[in-house]
XYZ file of C-alpha atoms in Angstrom:
484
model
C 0.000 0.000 0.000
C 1.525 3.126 -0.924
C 0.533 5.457 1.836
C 1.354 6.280 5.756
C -0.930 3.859 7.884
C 0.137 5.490 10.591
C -1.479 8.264 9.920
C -4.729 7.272 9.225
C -6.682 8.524 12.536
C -5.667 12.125 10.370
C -7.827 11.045 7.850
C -10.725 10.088 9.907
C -10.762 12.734 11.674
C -11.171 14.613 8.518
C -13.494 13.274 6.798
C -15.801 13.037 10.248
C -14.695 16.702 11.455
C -15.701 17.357 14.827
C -18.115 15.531 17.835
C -21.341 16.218 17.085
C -21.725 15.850 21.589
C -19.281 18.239 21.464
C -20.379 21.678 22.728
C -17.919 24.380 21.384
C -17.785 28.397 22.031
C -17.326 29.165 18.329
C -15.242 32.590 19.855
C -11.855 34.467 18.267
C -9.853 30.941 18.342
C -6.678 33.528 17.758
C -7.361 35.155 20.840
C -6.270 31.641 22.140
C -3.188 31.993 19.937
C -2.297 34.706 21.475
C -2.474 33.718 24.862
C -0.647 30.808 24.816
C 2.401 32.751 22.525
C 2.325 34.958 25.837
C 1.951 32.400 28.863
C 4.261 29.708 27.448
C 7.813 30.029 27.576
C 10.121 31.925 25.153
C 11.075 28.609 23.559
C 7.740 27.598 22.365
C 6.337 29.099 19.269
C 3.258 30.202 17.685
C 2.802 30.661 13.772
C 0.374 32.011 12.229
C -0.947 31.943 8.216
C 1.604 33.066 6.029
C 4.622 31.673 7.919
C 6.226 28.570 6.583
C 6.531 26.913 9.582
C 2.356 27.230 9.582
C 2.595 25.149 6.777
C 4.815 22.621 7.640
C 2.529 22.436 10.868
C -1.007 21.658 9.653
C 0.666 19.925 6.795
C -1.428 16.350 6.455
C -1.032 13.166 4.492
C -4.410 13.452 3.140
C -6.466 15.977 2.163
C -9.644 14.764 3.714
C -7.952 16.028 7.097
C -6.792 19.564 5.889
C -9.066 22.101 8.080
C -7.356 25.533 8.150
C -6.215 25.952 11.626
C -6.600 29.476 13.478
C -2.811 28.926 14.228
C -0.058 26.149 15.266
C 1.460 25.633 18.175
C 5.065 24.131 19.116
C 5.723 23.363 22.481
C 9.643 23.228 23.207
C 8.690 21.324 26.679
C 5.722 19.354 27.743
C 5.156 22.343 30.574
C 4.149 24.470 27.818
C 1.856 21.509 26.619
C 0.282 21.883 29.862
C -0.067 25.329 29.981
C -1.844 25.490 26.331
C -4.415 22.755 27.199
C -5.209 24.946 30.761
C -5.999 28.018 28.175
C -7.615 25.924 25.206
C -10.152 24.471 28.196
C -10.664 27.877 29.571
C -11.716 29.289 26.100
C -13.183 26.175 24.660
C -11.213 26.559 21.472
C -10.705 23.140 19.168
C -7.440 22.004 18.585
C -5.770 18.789 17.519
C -2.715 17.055 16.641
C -3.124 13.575 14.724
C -6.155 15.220 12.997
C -7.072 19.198 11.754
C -9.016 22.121 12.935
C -10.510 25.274 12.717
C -8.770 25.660 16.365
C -5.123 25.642 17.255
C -2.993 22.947 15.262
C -0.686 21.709 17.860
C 2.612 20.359 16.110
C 5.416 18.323 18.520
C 8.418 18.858 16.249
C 10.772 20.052 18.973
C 10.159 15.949 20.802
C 12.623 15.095 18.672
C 15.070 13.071 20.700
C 16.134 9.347 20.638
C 17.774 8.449 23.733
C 18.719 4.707 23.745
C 19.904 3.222 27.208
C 22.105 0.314 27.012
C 21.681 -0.553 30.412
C 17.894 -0.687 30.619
C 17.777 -2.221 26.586
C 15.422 1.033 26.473
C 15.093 4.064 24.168
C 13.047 7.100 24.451
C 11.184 8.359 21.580
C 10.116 11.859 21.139
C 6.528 12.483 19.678
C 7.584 14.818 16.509
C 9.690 11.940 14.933
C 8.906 9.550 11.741
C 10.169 6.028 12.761
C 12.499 6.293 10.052
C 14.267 8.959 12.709
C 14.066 6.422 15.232
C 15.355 3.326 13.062
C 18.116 5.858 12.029
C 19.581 6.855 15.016
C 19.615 3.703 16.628
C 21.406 2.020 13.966
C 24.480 3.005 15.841
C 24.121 0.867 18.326
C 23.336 -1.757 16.441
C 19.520 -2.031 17.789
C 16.018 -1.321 17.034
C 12.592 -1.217 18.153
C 8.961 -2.295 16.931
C 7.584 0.650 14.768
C 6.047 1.071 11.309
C 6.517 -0.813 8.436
C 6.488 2.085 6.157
C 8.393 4.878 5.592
C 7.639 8.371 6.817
C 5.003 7.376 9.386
C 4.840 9.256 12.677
C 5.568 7.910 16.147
C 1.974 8.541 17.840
C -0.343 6.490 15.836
C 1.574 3.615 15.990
C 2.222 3.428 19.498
C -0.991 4.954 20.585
C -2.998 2.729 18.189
C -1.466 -1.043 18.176
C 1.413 -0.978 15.790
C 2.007 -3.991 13.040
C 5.593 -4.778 12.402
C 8.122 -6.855 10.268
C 9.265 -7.721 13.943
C 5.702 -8.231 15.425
C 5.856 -12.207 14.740
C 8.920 -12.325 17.209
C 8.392 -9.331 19.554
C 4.520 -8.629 19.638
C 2.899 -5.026 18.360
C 4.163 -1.573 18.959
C 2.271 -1.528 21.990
C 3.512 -4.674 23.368
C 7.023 -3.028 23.978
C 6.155 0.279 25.403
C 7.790 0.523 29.108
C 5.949 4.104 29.345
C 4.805 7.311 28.554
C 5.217 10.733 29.293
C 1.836 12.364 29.483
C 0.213 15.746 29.543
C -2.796 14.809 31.057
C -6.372 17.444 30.488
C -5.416 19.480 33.100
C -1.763 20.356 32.635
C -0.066 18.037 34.763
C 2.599 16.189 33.508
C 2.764 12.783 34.498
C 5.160 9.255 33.710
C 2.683 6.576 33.238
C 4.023 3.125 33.166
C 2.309 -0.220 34.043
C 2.904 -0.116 38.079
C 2.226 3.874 38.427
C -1.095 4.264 36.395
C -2.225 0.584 35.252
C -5.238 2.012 33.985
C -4.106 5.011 31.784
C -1.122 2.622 30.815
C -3.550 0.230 29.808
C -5.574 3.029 28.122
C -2.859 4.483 25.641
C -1.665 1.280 24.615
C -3.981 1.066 21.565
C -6.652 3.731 22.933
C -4.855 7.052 21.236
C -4.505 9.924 23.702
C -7.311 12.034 22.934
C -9.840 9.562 22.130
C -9.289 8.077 25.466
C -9.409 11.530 26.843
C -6.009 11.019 27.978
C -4.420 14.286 27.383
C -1.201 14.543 25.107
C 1.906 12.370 24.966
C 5.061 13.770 24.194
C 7.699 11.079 24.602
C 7.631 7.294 24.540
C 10.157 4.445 25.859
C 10.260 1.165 24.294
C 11.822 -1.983 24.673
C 15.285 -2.015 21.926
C 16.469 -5.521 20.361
C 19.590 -6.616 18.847
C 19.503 -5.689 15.320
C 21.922 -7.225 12.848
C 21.797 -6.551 8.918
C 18.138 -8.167 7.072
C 17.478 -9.677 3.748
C 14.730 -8.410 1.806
C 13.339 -5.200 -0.389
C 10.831 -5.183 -2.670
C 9.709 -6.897 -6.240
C 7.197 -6.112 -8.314
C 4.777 -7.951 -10.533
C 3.053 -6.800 -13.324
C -0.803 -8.180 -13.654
C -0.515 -11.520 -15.428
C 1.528 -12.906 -12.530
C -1.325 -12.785 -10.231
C -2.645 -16.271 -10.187
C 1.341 -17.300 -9.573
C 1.736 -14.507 -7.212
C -1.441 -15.819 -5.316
C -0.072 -19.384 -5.292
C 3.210 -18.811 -4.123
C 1.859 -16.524 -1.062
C -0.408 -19.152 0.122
C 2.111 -21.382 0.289
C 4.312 -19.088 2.158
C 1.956 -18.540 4.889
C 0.747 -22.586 5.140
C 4.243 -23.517 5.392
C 6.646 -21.181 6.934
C 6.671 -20.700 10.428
C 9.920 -19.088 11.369
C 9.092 -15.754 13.057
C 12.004 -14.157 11.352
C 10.353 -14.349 8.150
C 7.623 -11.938 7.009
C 6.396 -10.661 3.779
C 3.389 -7.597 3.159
C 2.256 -7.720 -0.387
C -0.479 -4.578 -1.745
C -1.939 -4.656 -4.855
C -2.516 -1.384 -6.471
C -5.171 -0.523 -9.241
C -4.584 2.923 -10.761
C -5.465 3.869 -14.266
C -6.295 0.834 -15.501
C -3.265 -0.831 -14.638
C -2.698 -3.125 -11.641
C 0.622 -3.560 -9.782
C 1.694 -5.827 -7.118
C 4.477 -5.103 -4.879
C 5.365 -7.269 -2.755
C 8.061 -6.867 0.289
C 10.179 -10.293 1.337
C 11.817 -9.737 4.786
C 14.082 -11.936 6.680
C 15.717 -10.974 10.454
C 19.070 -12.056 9.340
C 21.697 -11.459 6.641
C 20.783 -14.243 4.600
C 17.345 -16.318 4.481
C 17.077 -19.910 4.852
C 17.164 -21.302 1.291
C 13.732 -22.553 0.267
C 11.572 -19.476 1.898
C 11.272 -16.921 -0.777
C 12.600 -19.491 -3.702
C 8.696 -19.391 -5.054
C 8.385 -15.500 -5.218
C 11.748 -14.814 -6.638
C 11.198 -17.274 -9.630
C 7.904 -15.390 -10.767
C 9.136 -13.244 -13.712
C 9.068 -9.411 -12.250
C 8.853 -6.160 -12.964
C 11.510 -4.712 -10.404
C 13.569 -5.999 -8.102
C 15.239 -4.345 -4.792
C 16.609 -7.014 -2.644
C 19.572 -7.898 -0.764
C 21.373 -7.989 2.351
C 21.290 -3.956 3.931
C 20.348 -2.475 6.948
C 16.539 -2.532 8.524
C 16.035 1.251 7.528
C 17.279 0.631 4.119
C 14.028 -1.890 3.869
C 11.527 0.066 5.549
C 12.425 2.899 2.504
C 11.734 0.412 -0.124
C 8.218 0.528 -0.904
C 7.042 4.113 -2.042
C 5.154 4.936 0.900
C 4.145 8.736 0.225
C 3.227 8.154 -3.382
C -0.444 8.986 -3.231
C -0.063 11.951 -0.148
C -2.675 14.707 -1.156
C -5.752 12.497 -2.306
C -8.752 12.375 -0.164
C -8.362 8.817 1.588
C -10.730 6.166 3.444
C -9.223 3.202 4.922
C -10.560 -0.167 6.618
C -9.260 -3.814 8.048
C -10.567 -7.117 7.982
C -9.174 -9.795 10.038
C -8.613 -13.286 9.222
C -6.843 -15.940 9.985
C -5.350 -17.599 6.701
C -4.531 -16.670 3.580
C -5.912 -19.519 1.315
C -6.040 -19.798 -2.156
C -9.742 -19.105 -2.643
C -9.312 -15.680 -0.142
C -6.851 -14.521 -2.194
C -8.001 -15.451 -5.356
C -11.241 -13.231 -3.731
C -9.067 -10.495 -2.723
C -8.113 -10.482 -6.450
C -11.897 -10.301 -7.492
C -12.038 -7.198 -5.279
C -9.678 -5.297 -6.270
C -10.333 -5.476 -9.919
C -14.053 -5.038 -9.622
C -13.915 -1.926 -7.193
C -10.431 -0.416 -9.018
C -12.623 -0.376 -12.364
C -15.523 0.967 -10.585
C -14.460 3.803 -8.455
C -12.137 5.121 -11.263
C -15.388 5.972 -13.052
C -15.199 9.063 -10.466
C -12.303 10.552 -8.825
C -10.515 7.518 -7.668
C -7.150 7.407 -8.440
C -5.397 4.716 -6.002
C -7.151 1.565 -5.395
C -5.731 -0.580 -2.889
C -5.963 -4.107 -1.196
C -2.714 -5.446 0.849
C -2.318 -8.512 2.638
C -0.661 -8.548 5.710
C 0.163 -12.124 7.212
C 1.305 -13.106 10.469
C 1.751 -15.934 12.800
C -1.080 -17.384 14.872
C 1.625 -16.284 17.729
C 1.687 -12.635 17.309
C -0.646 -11.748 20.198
C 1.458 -14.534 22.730
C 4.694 -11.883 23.273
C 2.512 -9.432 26.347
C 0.799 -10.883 29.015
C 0.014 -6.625 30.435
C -3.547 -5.724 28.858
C -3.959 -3.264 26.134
C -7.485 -1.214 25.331
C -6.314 -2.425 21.333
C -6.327 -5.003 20.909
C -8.531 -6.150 23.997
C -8.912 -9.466 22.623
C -5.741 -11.621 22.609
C -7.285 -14.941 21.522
C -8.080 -16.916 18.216
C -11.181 -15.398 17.147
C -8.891 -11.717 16.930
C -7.324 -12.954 13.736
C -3.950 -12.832 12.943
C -3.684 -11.634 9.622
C -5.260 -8.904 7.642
C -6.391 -7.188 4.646
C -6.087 -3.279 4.256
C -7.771 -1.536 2.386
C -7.266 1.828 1.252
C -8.800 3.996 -1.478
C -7.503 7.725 -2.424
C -9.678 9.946 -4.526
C -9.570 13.455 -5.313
C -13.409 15.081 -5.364
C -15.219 15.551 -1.990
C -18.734 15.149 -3.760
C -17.463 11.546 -3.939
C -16.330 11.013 0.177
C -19.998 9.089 0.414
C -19.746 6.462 -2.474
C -15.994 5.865 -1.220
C -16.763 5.329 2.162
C -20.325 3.349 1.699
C -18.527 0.941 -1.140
C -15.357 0.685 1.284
C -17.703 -0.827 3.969
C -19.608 -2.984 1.565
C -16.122 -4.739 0.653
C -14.567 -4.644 3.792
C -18.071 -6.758 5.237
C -18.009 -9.425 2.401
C -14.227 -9.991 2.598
C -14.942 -10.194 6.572
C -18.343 -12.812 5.744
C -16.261 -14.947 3.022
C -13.701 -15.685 5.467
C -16.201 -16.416 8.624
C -18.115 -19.185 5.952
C -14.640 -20.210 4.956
C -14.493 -21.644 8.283
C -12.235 -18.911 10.224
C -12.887 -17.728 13.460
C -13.307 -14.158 12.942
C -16.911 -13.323 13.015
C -16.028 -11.233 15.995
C -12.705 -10.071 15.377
C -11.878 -6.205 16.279
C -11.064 -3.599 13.753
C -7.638 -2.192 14.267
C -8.089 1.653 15.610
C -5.956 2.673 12.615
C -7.861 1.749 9.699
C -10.877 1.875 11.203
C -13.243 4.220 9.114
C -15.513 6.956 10.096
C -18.824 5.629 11.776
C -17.055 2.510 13.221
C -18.762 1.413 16.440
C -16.155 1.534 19.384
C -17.403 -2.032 20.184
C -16.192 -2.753 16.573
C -13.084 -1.550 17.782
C -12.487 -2.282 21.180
C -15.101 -4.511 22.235
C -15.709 -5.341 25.819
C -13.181 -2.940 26.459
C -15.430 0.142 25.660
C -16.776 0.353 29.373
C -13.561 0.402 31.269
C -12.059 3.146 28.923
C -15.186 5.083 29.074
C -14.417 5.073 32.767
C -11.009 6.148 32.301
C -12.047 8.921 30.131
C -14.521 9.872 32.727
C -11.853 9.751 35.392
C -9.246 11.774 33.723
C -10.542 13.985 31.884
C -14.238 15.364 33.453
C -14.666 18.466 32.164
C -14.195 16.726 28.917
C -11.035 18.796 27.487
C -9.885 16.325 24.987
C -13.329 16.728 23.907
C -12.134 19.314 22.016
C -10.187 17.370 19.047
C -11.461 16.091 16.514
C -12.153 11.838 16.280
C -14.317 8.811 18.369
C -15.740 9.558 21.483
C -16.318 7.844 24.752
């Protein structure tokens, strides 16, 4: 999939805009704007329209999430985070910073450290990164942690949302290897939440996001590092009439390989009339044990990138920012398997919805497959709000769905036929025999209107609790997104 999953709470938030339950003040949102340029320290900064930095602030992947902000704010400590939220309460002024609005953009650029601790196997993350930052700087050392898959995906909705990796089959999600959090909570103070000092906002922001758990705002994060030596892998590329080969040799892949170093994400693409299938081979090691990949790499290609090179280096592979600008609508369905008949299915899909929805605006149809070991959810034992269910009928593999379009007269039709596939790839795989009929959505690729049971299941009344605790006079309220 050629896009930033990471970011796609943006794009809901977008497209949905703000609470309807939320009551706002519509007053002078730059009277805000001024008052937190003149309460927070000389460090922090305010921009305004005009300014460059403005720009670069409420700058989103999609442009279903591109509200025109009042101003943006960066904070050069999470004090002045706390003092902002005290004044955007106090005047009831909107502001967000995963999605837009009409209110005060808040931007974290200046959390911009790693800090890796050898002793603890630890390093701290700061909020304004991409994980290609993080995978960067930590290179060095010859370690990494479990972030995106893609490149130029921020640090927030991946460890505030659940976090799929290349690693996940042998260390869990994102979430899984969080040790804590620093938080800004609603009302300024600024707290270190880990699983012994706050079990229940801990539990809350691993896979809840910040504000739609009413949280308040994180601005760093520490992980669990691991050894990291030199991978195989890249990407190849098939053109259309490999398909049916392409769809073979992945089933076999996944109903025969079981080594947890071994992972491969394939999306097929429908743009123009043309389909393309790239497909990403990874191994944890310099070299892969012979007989792994052997059926993929003998299917005549397109394009090839592979070899031995550093993790980064295969992160950047697949051209993740390709279709940034284009109105966007995502979705997941879980499964278990990938069989011959799903993906011959998955096939049928794509085609029939590419040709379709390029009829109107669409420009970027796309269906990737995501497989993973009936494992992954084994590597935590603490409990997450995403995903709240840690058993077989979860799922442990996925399709993704994603389609980019360019006319907002056309946001309906997207989302409605979106939701119609999503629900008969989700139907064909429950009368296939696999255990998913009550799987979760993951919190990232869930689309607008998504039940919260959909997402988080019987987890919905504890974090409504949290929220309630937290957060009472409902100052997270203010961004845009779900609600509790």
């Amino acid at each position: 999939m050629t896009l930033l999953p990471g970011l796609s709470f943006a794009v809901i938030s977008g497209l949905i805009g703000l609470s309807g339950s939320t009551e706002l003040r519509r007053a002078d949102y730059t009277a805000t704007c001024q008052e937190i340029a003149a309460a927070a320290s000389s460090a922090s900064k305010v921009y305004y329209i005009g300014s460059p930095q403005y720009t670069e602030d409420n700058e989103h992947w999609a442009s279903s999430s591109s509200q025109t902000s009042a101003c943006s704010f960066e904070p050069a400590n999470a004090q002045d985070v706390g003092i902002a939220l005290q004044l955007l309460a106090k005047d009831q002024t909107p502001f967000a910073g995963f999605s837009s609005t009409p209110g005060v953009q808040i931007a974290l650029f200046s959390f911009s450290e790693v800090v890796y601790d050898p002793n603890a196997q630890t390093a701290t993350i700061g909020m304004g990164l991409i994980w290609d930052d993080v995978y960067s700087e930590l290179e060095q050392y010859g370690v990494t942690v479990v972030g995106a898959k893609t490149t130029g995906v921020g640090i927030g909705g991946i460890v505030l949302g659940g976090g799929y990796s290349y690693l996940s089959n042998q260390y869990g999600l994102s979430v899984d290897n969080v040790i804590s959090f620093e938080l800004v909570m609603p009302n300024g103070t600024v707290a270190s939440i880990t699983s012994s000092s706050n079990p229940d906002l801990f539990y809350g922001l691993r896979g809840g996001f910040n504000n739609l758990c009413a949280m308040g705002i994180v601005t760093t994060v520490t992980m669990k590092t691991y050894a990291q030596s030199q991978v195989w892998g890249g990407l190849i590329s098939y053109t259309a009439d490999q398909w049916d080969a392409v769809n073979t040799a992945i089933a076999n892949f996944v109903s025969t390989v079981t080594d947890p170093k071994a992972c491969l994400y394939s999306t097929t693409d429908y743009a123009s009339g043309v389909v393309a299938i790239l497909t990403i081979l990874f191994y944890d090691a310099p070299t892969y044990p012979d007989g792994i990949f052997n059926e993929l790499l003998a299917i005549p290609h397109s394009a090839e990138d592979i070899s031995t090179r550093a993790y980064l280096s295969l992160i950047q592979t697949l051209p993740a920012n390709a279709s940034s600008g284009l109105r966007a609508m995502f979705h997941w369905v879980p499964i278990e398997q990938f069989t011959s008949s799903m993906l011959q299915m998955v096939q049928n899909q794509t085609l029939v919805y590419g040709e379709q929805l390029s009829q109107s605006s669409g420009v970027l149809i796309s269906y990737d497959l995501v497989p993973l070991l009936p494992s992954l959810y084994s590597h935590s034992d603490t409990p997450a709000a995403f995903p709240s269910l840690r058993d077989s009928g979860q799922g442990y593999s996925f399709i993704e769905v994603y389609y980019g379009w360019t006319d907002p007269n056309d946001d309906e039709v997207m989302l409605q036929v979106g939701a119609e596939s999503a629900a008969y790839m989700k139907q064909f795989a429950v009368d296939a025999g696999q255990n998913v009929a009550n799987a979760l959505i993951y919190p990232n690729c869930a689309p607008p209107g998504t039940a919260l049971a959909d997402i988080y299941g019987d987890a919905v009344s504890s974090l409504h609790s949290i929220r309630s605790a937290v957060d009472p006079g409902n100052v997270m309220g203010l961004t845009g997104g779900w609600r509790f």
